mmCIF file of N, CA and C in Angstrom:
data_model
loop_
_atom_site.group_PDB
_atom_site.id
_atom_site.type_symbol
_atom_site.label_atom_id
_atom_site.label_comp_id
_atom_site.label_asym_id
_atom_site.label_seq_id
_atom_site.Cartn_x
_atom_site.Cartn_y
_atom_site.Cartn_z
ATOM 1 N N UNK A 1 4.813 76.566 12.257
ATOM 2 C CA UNK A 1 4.047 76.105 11.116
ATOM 3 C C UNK A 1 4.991 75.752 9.977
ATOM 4 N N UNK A 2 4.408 74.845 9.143
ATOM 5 C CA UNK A 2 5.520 74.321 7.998
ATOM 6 C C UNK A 2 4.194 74.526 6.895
ATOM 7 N N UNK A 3 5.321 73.978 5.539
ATOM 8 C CA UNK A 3 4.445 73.855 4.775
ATOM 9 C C UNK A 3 4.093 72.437 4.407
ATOM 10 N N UNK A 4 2.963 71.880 3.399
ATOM 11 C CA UNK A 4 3.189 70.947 3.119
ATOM 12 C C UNK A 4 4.186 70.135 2.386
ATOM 13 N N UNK A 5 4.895 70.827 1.934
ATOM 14 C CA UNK A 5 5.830 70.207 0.769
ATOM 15 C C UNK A 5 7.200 70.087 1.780
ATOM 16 N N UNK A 6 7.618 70.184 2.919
ATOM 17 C CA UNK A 6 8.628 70.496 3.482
ATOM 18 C C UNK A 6 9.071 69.073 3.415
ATOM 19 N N UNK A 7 10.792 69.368 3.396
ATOM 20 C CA UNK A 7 10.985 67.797 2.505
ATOM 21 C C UNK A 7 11.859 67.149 3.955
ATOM 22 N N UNK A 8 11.099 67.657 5.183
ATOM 23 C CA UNK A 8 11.762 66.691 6.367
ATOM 24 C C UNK A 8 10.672 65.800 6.758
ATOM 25 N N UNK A 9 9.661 66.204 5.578
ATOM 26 C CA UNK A 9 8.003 65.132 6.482
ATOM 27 C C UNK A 9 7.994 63.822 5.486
ATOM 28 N N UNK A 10 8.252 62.686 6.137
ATOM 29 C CA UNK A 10 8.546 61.617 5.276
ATOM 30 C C UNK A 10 7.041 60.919 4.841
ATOM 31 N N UNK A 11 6.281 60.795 5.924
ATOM 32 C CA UNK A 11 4.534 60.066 5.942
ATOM 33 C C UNK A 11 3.777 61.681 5.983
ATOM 34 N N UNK A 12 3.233 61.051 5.154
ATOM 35 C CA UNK A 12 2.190 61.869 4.691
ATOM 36 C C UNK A 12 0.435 61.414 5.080
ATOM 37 N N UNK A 13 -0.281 61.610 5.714
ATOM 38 C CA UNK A 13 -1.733 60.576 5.670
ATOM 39 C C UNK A 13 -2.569 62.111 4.910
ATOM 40 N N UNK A 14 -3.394 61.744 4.224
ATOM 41 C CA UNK A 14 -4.644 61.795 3.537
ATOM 42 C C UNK A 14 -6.001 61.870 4.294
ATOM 43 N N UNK A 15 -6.473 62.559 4.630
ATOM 44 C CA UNK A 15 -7.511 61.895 5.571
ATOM 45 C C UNK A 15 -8.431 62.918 5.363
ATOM 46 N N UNK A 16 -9.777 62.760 4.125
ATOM 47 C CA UNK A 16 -10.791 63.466 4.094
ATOM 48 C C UNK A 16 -10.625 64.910 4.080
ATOM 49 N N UNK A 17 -9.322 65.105 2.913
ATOM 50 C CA UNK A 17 -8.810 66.692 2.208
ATOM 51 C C UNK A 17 -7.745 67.162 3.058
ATOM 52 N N UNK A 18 -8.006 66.921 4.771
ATOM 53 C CA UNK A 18 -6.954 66.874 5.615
ATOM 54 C C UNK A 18 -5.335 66.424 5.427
ATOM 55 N N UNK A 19 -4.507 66.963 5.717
ATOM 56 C CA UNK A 19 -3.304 66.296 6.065
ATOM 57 C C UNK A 19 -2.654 66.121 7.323
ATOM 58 N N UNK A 20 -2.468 64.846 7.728
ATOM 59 C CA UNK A 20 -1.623 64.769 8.975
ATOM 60 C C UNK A 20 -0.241 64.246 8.772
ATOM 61 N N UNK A 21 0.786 64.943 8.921
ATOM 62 C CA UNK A 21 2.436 64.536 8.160
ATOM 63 C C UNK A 21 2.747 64.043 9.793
ATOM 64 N N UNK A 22 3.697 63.645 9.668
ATOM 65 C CA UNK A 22 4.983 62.829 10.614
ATOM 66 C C UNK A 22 6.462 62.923 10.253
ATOM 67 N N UNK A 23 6.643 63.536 11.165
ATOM 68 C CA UNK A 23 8.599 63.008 10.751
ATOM 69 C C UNK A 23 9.095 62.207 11.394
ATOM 70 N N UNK A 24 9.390 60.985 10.217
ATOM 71 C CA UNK A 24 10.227 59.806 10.730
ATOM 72 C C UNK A 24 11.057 59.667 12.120
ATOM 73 N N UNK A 25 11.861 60.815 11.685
ATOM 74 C CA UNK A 25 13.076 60.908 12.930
ATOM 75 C C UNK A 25 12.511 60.639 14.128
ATOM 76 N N UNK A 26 11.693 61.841 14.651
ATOM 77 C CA UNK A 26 11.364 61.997 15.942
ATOM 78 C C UNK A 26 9.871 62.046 16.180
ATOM 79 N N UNK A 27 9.204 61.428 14.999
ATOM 80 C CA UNK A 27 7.640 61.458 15.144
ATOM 81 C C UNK A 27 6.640 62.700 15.824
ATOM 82 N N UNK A 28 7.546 63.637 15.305
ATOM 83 C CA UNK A 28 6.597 65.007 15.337
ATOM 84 C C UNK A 28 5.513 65.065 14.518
ATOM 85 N N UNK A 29 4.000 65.278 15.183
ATOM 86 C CA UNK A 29 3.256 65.005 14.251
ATOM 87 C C UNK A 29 2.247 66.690 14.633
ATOM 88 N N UNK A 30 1.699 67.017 12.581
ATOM 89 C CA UNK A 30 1.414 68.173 12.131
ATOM 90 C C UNK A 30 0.177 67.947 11.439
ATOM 91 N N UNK A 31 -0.941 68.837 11.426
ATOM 92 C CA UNK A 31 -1.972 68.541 10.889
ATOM 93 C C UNK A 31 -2.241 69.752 10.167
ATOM 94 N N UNK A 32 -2.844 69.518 9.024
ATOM 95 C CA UNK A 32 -3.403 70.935 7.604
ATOM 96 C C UNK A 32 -4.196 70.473 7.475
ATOM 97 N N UNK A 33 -4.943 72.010 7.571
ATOM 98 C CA UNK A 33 -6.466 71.579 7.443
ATOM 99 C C UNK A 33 -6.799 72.517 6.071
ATOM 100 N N UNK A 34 -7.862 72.305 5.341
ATOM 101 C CA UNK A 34 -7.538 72.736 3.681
ATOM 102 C C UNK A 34 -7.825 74.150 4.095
ATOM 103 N N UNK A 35 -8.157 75.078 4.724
ATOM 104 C CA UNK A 35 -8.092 76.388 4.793
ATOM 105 C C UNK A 35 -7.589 77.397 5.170
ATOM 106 N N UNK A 36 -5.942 76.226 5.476
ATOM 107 C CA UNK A 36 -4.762 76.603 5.580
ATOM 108 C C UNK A 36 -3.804 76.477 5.073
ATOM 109 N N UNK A 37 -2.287 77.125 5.032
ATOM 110 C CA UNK A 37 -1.652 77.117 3.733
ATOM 111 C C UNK A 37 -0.530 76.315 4.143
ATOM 112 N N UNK A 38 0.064 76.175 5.808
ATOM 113 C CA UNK A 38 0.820 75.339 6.201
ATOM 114 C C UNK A 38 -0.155 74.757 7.624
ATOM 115 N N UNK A 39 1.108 73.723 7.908
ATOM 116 C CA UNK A 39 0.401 72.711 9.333
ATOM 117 C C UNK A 39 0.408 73.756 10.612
ATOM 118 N N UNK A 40 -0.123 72.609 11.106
ATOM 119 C CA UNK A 40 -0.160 72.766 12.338
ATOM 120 C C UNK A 40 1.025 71.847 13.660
ATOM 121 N N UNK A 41 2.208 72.278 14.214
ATOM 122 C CA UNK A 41 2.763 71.453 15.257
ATOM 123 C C UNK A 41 1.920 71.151 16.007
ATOM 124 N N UNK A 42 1.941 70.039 16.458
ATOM 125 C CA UNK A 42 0.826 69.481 17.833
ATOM 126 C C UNK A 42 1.585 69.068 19.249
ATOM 127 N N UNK A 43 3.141 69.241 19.017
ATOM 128 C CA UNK A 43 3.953 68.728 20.057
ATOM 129 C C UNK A 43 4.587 69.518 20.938
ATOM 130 N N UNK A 44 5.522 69.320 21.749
ATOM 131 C CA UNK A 44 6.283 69.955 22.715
ATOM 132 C C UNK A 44 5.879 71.428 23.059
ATOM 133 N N UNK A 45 4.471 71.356 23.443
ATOM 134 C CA UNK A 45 3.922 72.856 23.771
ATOM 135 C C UNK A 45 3.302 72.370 25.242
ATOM 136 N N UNK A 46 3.217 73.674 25.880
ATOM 137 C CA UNK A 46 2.514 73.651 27.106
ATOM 138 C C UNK A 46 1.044 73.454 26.688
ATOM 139 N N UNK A 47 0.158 72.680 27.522
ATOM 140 C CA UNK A 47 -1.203 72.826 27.113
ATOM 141 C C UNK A 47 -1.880 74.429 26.842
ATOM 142 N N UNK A 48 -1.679 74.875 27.698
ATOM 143 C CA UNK A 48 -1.675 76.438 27.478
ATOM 144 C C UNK A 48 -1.398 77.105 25.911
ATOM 145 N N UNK A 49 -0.224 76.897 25.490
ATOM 146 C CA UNK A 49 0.053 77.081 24.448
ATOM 147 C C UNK A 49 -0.361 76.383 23.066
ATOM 148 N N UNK A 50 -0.477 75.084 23.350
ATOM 149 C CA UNK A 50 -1.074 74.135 22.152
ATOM 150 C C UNK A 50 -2.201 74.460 21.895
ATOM 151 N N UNK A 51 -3.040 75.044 23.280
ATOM 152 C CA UNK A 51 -4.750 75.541 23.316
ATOM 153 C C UNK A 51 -5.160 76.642 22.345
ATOM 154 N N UNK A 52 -3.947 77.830 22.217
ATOM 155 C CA UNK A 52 -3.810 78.897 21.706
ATOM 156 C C UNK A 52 -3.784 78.729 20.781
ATOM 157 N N UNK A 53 -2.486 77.841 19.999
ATOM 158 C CA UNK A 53 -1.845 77.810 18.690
ATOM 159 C C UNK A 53 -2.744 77.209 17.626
ATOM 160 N N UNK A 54 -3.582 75.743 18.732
ATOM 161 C CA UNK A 54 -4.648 75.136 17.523
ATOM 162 C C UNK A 54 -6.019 76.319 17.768
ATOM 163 N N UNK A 55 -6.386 76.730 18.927
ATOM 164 C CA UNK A 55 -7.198 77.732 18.413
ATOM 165 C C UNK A 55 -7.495 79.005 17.274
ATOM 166 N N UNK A 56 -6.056 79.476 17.096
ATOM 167 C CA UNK A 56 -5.732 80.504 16.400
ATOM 168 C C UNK A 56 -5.750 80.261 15.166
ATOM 169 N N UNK A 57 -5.444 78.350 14.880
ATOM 170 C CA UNK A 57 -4.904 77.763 13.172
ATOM 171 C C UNK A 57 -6.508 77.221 12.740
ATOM 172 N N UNK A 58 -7.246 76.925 13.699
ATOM 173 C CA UNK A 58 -8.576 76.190 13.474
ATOM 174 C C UNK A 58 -9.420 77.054 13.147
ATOM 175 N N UNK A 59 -9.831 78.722 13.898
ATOM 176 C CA UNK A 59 -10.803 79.163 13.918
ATOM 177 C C UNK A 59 -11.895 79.058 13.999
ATOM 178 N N UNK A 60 -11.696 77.904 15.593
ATOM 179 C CA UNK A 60 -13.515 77.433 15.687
ATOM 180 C C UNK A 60 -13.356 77.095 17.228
ATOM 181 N N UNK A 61 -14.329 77.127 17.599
ATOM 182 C CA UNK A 61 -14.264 76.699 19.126
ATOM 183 C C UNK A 61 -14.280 75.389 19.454
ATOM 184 N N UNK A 62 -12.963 74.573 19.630
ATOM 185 C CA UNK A 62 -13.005 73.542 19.948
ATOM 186 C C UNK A 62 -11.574 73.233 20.695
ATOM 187 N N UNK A 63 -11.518 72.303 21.561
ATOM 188 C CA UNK A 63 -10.635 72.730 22.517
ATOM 189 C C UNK A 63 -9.307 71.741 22.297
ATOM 190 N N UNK A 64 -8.002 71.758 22.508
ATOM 191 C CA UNK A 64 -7.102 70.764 21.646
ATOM 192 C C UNK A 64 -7.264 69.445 22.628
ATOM 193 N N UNK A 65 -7.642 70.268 24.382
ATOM 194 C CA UNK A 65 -7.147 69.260 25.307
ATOM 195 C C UNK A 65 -8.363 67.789 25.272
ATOM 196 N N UNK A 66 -9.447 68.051 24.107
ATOM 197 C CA UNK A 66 -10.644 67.290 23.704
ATOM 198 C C UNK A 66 -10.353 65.706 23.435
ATOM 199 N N UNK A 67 -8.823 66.188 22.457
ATOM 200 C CA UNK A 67 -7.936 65.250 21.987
ATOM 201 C C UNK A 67 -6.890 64.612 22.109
ATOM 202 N N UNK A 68 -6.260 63.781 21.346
ATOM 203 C CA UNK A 68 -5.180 63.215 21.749
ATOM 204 C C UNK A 68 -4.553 63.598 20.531
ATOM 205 N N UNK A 69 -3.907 64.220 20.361
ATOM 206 C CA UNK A 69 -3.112 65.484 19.399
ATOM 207 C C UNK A 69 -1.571 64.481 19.002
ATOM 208 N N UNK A 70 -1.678 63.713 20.114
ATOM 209 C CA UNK A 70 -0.057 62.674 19.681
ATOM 210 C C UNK A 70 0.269 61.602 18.886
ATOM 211 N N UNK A 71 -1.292 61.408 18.808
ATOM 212 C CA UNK A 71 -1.621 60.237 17.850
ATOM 213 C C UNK A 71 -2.119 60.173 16.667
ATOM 214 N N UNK A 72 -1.875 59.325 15.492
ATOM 215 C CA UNK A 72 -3.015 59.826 14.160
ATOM 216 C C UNK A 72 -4.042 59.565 14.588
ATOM 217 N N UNK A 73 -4.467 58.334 15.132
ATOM 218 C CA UNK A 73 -6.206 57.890 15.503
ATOM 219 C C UNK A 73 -6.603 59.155 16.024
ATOM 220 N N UNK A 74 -5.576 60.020 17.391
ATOM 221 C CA UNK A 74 -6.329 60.725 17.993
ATOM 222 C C UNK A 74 -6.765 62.066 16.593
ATOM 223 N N UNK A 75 -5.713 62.142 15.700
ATOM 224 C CA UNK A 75 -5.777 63.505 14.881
ATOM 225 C C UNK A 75 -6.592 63.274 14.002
ATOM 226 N N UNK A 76 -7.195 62.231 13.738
ATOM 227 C CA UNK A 76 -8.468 61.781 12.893
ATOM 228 C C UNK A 76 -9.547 62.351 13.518
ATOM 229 N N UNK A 77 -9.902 61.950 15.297
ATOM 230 C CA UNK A 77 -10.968 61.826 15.416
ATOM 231 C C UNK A 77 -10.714 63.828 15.988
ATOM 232 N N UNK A 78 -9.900 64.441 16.502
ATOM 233 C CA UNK A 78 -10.465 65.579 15.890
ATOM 234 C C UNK A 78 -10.636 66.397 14.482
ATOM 235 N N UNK A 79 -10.195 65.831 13.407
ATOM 236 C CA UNK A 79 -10.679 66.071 12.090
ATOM 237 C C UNK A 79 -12.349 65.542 12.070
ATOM 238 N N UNK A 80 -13.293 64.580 12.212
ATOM 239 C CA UNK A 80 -14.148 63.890 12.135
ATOM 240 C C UNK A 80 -14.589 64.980 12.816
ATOM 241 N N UNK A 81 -14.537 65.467 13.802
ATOM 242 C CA UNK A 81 -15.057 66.586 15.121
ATOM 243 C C UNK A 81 -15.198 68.003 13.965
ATOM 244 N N UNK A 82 -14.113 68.680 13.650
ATOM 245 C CA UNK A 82 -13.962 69.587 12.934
ATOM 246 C C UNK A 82 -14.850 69.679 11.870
ATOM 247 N N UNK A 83 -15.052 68.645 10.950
ATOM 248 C CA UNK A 83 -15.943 68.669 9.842
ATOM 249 C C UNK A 83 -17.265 69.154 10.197
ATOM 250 N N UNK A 84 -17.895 68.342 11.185
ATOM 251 C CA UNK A 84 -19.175 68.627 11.582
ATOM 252 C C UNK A 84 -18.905 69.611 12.644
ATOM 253 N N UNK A 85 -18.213 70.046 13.146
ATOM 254 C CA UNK A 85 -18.678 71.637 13.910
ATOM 255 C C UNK A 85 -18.094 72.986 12.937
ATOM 256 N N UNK A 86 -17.370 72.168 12.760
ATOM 257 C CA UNK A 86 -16.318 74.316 12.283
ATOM 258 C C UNK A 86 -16.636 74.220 10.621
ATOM 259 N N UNK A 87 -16.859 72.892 9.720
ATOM 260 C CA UNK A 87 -17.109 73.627 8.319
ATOM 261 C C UNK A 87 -18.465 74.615 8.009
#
């Protein structure tokens, strides 16, 4: 987990209170959700593990493998998902 201010995340997206950051370099991409204080990694995890890690950061029943966690489109449309089940 990072925070938001971490000064290796160059793009920043905005997306309905959400944040989804990117790092330039190697396009690791991280998602904060406002009832958290840092992101979320979405990459180089076993599904197993990514299942856990966004379960544990989300606190809602929804499953990561739903999504496409690699992409912003995909990290939108589980934000869009999130709003209407887990707020």
């Amino acid at each position: 987990l990072i925070t938001a201010s971490d000064s290796s995340i160059a793009q920043e997206f905005d997306y309905m209170r959400f944040l989804i950051l990117k790092e330039p370099a190697s396009d690791k991409l991280y998602v904060k959700i406002p009832k958290q204080d840092k992101a979320l990694y979405l990459g180089n995890n076993s599904d197993d593990k990514l299942q856990k890690n966004f379960s544990e950061y989300i606190e809602c029943n929804l499953s990561a493998l739903d999504f496409d966690l690699k992409s912003v489109d995909g990290i939108k449309t589980f934000i869009e998902k999130y709003k209407t089940t887990c707020e």
